[in-house]
PDB file of C-alpha atoms and ligand atoms in Angstrom:
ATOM      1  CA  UNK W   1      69.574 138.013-224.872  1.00 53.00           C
ATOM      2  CA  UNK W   2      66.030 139.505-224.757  1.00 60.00           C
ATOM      3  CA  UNK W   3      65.381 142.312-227.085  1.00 57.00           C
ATOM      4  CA  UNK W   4      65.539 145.035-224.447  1.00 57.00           C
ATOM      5  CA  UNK W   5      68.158 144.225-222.802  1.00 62.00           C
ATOM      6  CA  UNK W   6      70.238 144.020-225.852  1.00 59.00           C
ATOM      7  CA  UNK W   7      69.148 147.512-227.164  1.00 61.00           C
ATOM      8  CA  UNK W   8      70.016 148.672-223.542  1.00 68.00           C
ATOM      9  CA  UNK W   9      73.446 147.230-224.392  1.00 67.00           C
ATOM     10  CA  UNK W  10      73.664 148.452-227.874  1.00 62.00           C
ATOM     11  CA  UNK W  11      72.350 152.326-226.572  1.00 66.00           C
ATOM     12  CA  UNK W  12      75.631 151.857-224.041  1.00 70.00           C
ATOM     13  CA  UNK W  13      77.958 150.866-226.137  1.00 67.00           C
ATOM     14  CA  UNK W  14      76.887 153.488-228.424  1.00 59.00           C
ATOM     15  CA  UNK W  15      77.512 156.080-225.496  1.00 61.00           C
ATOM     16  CA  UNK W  16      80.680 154.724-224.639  1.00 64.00           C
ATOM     17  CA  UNK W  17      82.036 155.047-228.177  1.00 59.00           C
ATOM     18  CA  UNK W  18      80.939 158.478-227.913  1.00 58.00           C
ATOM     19  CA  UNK W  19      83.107 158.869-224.742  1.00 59.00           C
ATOM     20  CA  UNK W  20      80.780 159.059-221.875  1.00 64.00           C
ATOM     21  CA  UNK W  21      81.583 156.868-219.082  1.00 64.00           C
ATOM     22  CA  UNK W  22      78.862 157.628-217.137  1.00 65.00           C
ATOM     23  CA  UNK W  23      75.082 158.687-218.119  1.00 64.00           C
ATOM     24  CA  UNK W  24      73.268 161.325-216.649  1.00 60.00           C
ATOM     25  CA  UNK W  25      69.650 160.382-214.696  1.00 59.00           C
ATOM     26  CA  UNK W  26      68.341 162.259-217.555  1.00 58.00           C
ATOM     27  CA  UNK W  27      69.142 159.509-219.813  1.00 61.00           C
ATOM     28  CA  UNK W  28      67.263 156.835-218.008  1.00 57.00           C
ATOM     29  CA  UNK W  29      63.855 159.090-217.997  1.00 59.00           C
ATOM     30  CA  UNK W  30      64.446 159.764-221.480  1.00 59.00           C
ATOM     31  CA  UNK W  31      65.018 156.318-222.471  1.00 58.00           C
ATOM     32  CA  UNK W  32      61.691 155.113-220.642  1.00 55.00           C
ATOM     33  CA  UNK W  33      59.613 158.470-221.983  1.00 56.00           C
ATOM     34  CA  UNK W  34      60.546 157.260-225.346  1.00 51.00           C
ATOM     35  CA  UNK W  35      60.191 153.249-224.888  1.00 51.00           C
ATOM     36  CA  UNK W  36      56.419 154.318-223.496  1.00 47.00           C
ATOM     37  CA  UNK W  37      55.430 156.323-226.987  1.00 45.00           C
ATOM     38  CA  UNK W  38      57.103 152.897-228.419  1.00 37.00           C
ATOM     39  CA  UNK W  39      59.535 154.255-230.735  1.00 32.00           C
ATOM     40  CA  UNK W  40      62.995 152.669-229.881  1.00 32.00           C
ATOM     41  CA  UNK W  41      64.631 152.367-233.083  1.00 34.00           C
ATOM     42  CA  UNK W  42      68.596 152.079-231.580  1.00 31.00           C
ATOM     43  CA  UNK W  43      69.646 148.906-232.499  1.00 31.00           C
ATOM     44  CA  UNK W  44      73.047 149.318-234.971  1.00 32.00           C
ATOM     45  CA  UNK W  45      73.302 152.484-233.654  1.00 33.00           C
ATOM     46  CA  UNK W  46      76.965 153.653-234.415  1.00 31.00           C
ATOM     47  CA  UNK W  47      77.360 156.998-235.882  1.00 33.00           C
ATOM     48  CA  UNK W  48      78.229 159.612-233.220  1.00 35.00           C
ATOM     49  CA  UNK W  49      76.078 163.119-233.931  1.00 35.00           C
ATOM     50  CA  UNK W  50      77.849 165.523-233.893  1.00 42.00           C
ATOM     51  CA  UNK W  51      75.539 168.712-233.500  1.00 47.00           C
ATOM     52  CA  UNK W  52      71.812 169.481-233.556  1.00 51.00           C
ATOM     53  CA  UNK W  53      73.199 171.213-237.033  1.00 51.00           C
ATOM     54  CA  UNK W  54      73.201 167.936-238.847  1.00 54.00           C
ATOM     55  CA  UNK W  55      70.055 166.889-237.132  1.00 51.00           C
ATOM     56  CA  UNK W  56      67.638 168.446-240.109  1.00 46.00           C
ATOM     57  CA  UNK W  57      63.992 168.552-238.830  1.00 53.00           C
ATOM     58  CA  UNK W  58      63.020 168.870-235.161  1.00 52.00           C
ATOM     59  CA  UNK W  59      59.787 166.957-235.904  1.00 55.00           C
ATOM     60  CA  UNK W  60      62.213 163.996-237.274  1.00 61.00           C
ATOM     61  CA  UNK W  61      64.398 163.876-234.455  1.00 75.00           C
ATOM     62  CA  UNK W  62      64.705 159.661-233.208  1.00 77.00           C
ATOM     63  CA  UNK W  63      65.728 158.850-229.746  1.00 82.00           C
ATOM     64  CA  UNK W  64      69.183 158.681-230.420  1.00 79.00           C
ATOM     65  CA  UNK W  65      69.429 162.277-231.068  1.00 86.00           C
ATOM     66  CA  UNK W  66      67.420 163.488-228.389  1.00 89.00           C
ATOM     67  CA  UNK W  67      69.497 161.202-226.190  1.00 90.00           C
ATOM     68  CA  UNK W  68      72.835 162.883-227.424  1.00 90.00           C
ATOM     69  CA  UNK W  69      71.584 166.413-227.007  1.00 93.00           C
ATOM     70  CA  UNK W  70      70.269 165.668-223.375  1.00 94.00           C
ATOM     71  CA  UNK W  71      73.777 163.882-222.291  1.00 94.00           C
ATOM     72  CA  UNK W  72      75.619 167.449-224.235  1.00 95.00           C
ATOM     73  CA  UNK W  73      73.622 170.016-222.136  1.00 97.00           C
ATOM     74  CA  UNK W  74      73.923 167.554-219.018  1.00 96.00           C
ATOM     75  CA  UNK W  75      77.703 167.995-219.330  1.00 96.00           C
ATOM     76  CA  UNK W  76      77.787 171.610-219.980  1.00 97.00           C
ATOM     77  CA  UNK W  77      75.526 172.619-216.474  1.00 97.00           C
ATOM     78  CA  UNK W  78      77.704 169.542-215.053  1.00 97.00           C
ATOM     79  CA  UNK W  79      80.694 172.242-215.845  1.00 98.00           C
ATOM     80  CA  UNK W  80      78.888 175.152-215.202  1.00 98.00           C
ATOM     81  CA  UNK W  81      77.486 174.025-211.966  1.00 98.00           C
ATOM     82  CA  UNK W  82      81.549 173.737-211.116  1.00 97.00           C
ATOM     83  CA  UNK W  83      83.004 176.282-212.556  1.00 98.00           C
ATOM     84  CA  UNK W  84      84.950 179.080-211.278  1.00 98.00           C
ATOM     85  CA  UNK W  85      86.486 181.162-214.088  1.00 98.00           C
ATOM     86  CA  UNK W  86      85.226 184.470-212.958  1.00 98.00           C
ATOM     87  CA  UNK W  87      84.143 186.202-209.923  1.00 98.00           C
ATOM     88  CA  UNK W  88      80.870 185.635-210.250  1.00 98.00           C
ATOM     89  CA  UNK W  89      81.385 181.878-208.441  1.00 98.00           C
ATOM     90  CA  UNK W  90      81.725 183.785-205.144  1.00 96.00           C
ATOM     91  CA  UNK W  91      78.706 185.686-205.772  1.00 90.00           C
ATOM     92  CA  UNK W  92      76.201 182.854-206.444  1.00 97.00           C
ATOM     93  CA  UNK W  93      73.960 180.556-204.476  1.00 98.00           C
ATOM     94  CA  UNK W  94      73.520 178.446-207.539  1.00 98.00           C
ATOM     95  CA  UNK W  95      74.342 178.593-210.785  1.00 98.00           C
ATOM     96  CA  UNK W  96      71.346 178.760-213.033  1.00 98.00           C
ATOM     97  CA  UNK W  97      71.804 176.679-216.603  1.00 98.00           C
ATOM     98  CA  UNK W  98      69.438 177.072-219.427  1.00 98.00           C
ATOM     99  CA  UNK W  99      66.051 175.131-219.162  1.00 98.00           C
ATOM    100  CA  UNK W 100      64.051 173.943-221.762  1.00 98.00           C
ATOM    101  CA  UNK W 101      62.684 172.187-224.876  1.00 97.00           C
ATOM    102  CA  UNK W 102      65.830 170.424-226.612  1.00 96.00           C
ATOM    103  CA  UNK W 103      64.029 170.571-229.507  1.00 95.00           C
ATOM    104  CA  UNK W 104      63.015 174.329-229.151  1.00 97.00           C
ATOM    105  CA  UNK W 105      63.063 176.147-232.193  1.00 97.00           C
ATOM    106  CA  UNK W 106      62.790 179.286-230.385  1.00 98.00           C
ATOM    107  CA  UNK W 107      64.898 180.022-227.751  1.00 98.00           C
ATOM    108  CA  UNK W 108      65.594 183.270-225.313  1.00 98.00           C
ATOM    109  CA  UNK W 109      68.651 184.635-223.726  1.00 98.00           C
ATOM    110  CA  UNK W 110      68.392 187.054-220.764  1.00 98.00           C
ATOM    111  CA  UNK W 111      71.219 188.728-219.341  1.00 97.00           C
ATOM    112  CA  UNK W 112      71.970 186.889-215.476  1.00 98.00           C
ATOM    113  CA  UNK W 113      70.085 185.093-213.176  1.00 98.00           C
ATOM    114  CA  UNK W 114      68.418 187.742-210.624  1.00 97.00           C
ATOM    115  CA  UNK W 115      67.626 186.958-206.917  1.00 97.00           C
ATOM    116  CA  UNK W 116      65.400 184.344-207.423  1.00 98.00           C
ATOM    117  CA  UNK W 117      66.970 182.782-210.179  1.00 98.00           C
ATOM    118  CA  UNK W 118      69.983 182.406-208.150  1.00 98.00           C
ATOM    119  CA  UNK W 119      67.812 181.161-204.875  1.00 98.00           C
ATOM    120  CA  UNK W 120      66.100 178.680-206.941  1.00 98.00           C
ATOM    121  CA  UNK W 121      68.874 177.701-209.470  1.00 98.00           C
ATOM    122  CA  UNK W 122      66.482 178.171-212.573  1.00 98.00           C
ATOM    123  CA  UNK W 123      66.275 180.524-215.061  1.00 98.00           C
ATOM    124  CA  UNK W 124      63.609 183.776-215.363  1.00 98.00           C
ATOM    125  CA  UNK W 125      61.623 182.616-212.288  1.00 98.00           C
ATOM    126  CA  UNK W 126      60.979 186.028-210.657  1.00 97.00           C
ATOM    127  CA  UNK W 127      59.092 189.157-211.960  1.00 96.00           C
ATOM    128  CA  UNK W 128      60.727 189.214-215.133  1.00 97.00           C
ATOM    129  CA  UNK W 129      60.362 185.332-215.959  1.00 97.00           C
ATOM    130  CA  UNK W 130      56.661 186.060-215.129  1.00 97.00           C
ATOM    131  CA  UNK W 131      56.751 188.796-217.967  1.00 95.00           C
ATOM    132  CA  UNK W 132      58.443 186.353-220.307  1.00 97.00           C
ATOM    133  CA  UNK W 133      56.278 183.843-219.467  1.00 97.00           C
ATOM    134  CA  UNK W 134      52.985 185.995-220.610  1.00 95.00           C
ATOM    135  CA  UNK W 135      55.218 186.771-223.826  1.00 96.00           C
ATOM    136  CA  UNK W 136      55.991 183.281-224.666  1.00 97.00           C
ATOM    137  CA  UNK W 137      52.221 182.223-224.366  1.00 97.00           C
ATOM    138  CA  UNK W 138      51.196 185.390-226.697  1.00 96.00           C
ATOM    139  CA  UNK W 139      53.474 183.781-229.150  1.00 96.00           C
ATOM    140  CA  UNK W 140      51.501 180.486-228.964  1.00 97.00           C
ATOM    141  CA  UNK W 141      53.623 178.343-227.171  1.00 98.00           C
ATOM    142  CA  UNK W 142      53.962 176.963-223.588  1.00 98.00           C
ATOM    143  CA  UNK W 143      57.291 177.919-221.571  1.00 98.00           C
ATOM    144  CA  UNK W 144      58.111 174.144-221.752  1.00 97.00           C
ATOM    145  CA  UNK W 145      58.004 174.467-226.115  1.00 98.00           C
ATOM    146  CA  UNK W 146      61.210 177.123-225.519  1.00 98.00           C
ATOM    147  CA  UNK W 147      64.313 176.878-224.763  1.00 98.00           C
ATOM    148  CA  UNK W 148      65.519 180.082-222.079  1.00 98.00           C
ATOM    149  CA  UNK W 149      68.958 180.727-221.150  1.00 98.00           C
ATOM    150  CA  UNK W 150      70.912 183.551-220.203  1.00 98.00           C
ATOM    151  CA  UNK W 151      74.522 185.487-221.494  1.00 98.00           C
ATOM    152  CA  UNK W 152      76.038 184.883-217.739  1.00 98.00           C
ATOM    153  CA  UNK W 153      75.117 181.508-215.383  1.00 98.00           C
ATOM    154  CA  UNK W 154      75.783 182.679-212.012  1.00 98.00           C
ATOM    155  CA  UNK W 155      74.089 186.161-210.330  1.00 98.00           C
ATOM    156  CA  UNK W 156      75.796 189.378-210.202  1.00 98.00           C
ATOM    157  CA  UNK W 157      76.114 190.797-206.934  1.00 97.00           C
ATOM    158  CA  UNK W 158      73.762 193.642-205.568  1.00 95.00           C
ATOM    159  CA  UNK W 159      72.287 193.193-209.707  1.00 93.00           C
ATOM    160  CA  UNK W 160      74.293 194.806-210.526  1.00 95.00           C
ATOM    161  CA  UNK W 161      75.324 194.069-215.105  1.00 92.00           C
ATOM    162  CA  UNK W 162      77.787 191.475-215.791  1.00 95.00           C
ATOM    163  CA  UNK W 163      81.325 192.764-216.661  1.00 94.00           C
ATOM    164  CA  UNK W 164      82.686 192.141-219.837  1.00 92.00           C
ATOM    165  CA  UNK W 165      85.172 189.678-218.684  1.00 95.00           C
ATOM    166  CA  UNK W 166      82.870 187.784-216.429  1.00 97.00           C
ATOM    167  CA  UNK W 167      80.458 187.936-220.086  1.00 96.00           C
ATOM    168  CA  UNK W 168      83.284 186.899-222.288  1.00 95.00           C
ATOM    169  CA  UNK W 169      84.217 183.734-219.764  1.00 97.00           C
ATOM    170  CA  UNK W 170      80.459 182.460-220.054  1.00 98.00           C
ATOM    171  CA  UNK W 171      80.233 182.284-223.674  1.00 98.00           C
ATOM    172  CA  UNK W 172      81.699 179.243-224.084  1.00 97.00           C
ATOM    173  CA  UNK W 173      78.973 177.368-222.341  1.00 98.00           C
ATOM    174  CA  UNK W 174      76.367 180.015-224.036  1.00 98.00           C
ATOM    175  CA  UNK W 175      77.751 179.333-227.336  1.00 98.00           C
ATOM    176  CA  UNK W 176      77.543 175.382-226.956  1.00 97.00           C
ATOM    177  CA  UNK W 177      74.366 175.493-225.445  1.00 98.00           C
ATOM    178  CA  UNK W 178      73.318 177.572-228.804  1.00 98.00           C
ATOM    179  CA  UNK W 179      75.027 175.045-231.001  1.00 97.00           C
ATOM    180  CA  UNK W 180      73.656 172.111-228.973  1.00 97.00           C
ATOM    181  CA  UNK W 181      69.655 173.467-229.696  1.00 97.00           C
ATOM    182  CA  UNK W 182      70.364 175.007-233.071  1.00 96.00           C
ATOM    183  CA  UNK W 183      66.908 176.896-232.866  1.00 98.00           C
ATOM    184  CA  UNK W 184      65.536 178.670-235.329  1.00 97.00           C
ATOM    185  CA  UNK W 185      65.625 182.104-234.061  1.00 98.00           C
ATOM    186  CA  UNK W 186      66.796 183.606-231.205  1.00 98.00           C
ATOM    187  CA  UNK W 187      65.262 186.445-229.276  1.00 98.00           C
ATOM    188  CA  UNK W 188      68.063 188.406-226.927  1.00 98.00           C
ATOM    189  CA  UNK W 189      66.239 190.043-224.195  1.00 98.00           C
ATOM    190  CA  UNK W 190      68.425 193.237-223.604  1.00 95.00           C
ATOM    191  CA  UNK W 191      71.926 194.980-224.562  1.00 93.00           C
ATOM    192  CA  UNK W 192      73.642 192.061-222.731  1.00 94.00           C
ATOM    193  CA  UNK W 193      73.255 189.018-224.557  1.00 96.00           C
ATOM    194  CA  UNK W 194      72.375 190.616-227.629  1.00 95.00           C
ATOM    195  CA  UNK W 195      75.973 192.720-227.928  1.00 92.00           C
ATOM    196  CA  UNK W 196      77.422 189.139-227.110  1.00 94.00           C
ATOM    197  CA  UNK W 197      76.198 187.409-229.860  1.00 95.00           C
ATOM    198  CA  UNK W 198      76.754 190.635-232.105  1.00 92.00           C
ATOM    199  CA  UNK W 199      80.614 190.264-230.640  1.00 87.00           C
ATOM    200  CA  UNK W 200      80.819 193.864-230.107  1.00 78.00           C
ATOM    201  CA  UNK W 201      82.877 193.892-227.275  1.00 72.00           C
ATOM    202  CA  UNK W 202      83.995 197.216-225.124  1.00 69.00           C
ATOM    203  CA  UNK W 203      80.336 198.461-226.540  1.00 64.00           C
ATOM    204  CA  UNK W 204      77.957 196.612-224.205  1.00 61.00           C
ATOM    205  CA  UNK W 205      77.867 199.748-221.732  1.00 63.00           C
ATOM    206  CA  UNK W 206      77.157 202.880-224.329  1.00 74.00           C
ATOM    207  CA  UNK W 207      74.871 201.054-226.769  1.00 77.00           C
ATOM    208  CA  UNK W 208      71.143 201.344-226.002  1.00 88.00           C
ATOM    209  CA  UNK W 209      68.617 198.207-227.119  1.00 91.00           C
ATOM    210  CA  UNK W 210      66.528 200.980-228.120  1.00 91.00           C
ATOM    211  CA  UNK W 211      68.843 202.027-231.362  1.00 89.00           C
ATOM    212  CA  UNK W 212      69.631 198.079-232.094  1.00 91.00           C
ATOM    213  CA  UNK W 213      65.701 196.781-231.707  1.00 94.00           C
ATOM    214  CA  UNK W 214      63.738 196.654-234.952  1.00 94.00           C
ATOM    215  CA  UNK W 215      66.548 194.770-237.047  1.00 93.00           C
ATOM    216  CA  UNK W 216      67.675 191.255-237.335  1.00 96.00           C
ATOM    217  CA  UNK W 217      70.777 190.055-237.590  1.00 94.00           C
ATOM    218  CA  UNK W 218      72.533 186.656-237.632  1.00 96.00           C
ATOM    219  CA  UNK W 219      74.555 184.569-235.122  1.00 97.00           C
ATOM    220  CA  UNK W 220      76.037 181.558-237.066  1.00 97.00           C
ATOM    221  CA  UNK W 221      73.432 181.453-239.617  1.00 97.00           C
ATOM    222  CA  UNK W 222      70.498 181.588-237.043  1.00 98.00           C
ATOM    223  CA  UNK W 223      68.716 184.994-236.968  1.00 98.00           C
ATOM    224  CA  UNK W 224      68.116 186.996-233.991  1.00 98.00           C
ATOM    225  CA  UNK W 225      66.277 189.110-232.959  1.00 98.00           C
ATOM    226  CA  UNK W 226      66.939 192.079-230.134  1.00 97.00           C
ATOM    227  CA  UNK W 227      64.175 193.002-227.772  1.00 97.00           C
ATOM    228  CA  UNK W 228      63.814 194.905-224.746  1.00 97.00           C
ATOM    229  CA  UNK W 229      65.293 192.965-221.463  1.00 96.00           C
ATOM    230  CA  UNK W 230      61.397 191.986-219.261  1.00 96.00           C
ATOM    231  CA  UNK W 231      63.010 193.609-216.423  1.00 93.00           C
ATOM    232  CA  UNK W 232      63.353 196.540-218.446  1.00 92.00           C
ATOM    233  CA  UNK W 233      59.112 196.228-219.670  1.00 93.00           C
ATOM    234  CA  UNK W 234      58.360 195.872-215.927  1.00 93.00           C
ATOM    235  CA  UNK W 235      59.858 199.331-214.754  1.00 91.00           C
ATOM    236  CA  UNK W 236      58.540 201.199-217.930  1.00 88.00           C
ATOM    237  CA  UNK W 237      55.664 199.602-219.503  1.00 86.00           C
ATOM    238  CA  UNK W 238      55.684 202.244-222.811  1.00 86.00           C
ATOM    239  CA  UNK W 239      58.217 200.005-224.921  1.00 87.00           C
ATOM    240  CA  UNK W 240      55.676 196.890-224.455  1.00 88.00           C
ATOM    241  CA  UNK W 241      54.067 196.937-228.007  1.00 89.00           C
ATOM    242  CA  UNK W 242      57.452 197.146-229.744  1.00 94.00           C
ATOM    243  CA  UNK W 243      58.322 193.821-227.548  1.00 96.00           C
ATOM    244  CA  UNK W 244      55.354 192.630-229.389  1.00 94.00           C
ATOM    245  CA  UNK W 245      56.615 193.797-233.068  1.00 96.00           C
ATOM    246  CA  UNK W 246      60.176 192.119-232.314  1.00 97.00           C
ATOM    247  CA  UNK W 247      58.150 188.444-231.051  1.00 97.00           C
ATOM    248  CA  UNK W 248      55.764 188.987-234.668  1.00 96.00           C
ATOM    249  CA  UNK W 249      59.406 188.932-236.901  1.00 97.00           C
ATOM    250  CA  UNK W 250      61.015 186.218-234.434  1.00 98.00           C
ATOM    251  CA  UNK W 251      57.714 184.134-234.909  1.00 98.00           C
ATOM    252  CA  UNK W 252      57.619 184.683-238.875  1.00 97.00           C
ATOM    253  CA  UNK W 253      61.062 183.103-238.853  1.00 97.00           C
ATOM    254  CA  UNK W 254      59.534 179.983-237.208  1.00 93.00           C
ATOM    255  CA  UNK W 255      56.567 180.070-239.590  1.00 83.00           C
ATOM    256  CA  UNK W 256      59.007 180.082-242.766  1.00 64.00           C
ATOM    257  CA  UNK W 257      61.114 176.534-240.955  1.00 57.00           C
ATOM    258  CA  UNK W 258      58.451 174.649-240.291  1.00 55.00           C
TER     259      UNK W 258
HETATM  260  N1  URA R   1      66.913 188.527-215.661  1.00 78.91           N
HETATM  261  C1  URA R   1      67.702 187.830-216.509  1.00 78.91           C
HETATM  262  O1  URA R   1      68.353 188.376-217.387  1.00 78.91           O
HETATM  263  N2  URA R   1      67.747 186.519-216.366  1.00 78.91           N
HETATM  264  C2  URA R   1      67.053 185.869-215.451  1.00 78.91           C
HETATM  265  O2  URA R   1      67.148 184.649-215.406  1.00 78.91           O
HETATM  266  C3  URA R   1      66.222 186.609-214.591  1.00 78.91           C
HETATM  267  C4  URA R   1      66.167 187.943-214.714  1.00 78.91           C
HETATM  268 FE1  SF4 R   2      81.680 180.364-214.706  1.00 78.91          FE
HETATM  269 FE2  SF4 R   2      79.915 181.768-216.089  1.00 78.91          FE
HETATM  270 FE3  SF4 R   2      79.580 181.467-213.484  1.00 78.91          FE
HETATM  271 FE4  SF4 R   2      81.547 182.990-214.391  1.00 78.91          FE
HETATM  272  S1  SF4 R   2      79.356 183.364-214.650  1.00 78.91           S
HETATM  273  S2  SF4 R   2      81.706 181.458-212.776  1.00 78.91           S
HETATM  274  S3  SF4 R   2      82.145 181.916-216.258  1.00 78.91           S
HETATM  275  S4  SF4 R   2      79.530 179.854-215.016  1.00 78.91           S
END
């Protein structure tokens, strides 16, 4: 058996002890993005990962890992893009999974997909997502270096803010999709997802991201940090330069990991 073939078989095999029976396209894309920079170390591979947790350094990260993490989110929006475990299924066009770096060691999380989000099936693609866009490039990094996400997958109707049962039925894929990236900090972009992450539930309505901004707290030992919500910036631009402050402590975070 050629050498390629048989690391095709031995990346399979390691797959199917992991319990997938089938691979997403990703995989194959992956697989021949990695086999081009030439660094297709798999052979003997046999030691499921089980999180990006025990993967230590970003930078480090072989093709195995990046394959597992890929194949993990690919199931997760596999389930999101079926699931129906609140009313918010009826409401969307599409539902709209996080998109991103898988190695991101910053990553954002919005509140729900808006118009256009839902239309297109991506995340912060409208207005806002132009706003966040402008923010992530102040930061020094391209939108492609993040990972973006948001606290509900599928668009409220008339815009209206997610309930707190439709938020609490998301957070399982929000939570895995947060376990799957393990960044380094998190900005939440509004009361939504960052009262979610906080666990403060029956709150998310009377608490104001103004009183919460300026201090960070920790989501299984990753810090985050609340900002205003872009779609908040865009109707009242005053609050801008504290956006600003909260993106200098998320970035000082990265500095201190790198
Ligand atoms: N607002 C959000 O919270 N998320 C989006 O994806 C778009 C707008
Ligand atoms: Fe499922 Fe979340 Fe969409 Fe509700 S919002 S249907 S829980 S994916």
């Amino acid at each position: 058996m050629g050498r390629e073939i048989e690391s095709i078989v031995n990346i399979l095999t390691y797959y199917k002890s992991l319990g997938f029976n089938e691979l997403p396209a990703k995989f194959i894309e992956s697989f021949l993005r990695a086999r081009k920079q030439s660094y297709l170390s798999l052979q003997g591979a046999t030691t499921p990962v089980k999180s990006r947790s025990s993967i230590q350094s970003a930078g480090s990260m072989n093709l195995k890992d990046e394959i597992y993490i890929e194949a993990e989110l690919e199931k997760i929006k596999e389930e999101v893009g079926k699931c129906t475990k609140c009313q918010l299924s009826k409401s969307r066009t599409n539902p709209v999974f996080g998109e991103g770096n898988i190695k991101a060691r910053l990553m954002f999380i919005g509140e729900a997909p808006g118009v256009d989000e839902d239309r297109q099936g991506s995340p912060f693609v409208g207005e806002a997502g132009k706003l966040l866009t402008s923010l992530i490039q102040k930061m020094g990094f391209k939108r492609e270096e993040v990972y973006i996400t948001n606290t509900v997958k599928c668009h409220p109707p008339n815009n209206r803010d997610p309930l707190e049962e439709e938020v609490s039925s998301c957070f399982e894929y929000l939570k895995k999709e947060i376990e799957i990236i393990s960044p380094k900090v998190i900005m939440t972009l509004g009361k939504v997802a960052t009262y979610v992450l906080m666990g403060m539930k029956g709150k998310i309505k009377e608490l104001a991201i103004s009183k919460i901004r300026g201090k960070v707290f920790s989501y299984n030992s990753i810090p985050v940090v609340p900002t205003f919500h872009p779609a908040y910036l865009l109707r009242d631009r005053k609050d801008k330069w504290l956006t600003w402050e909260d993106a200098q402590e998320a970035l000082k975070y990265i500095k201190n990991h790198s």
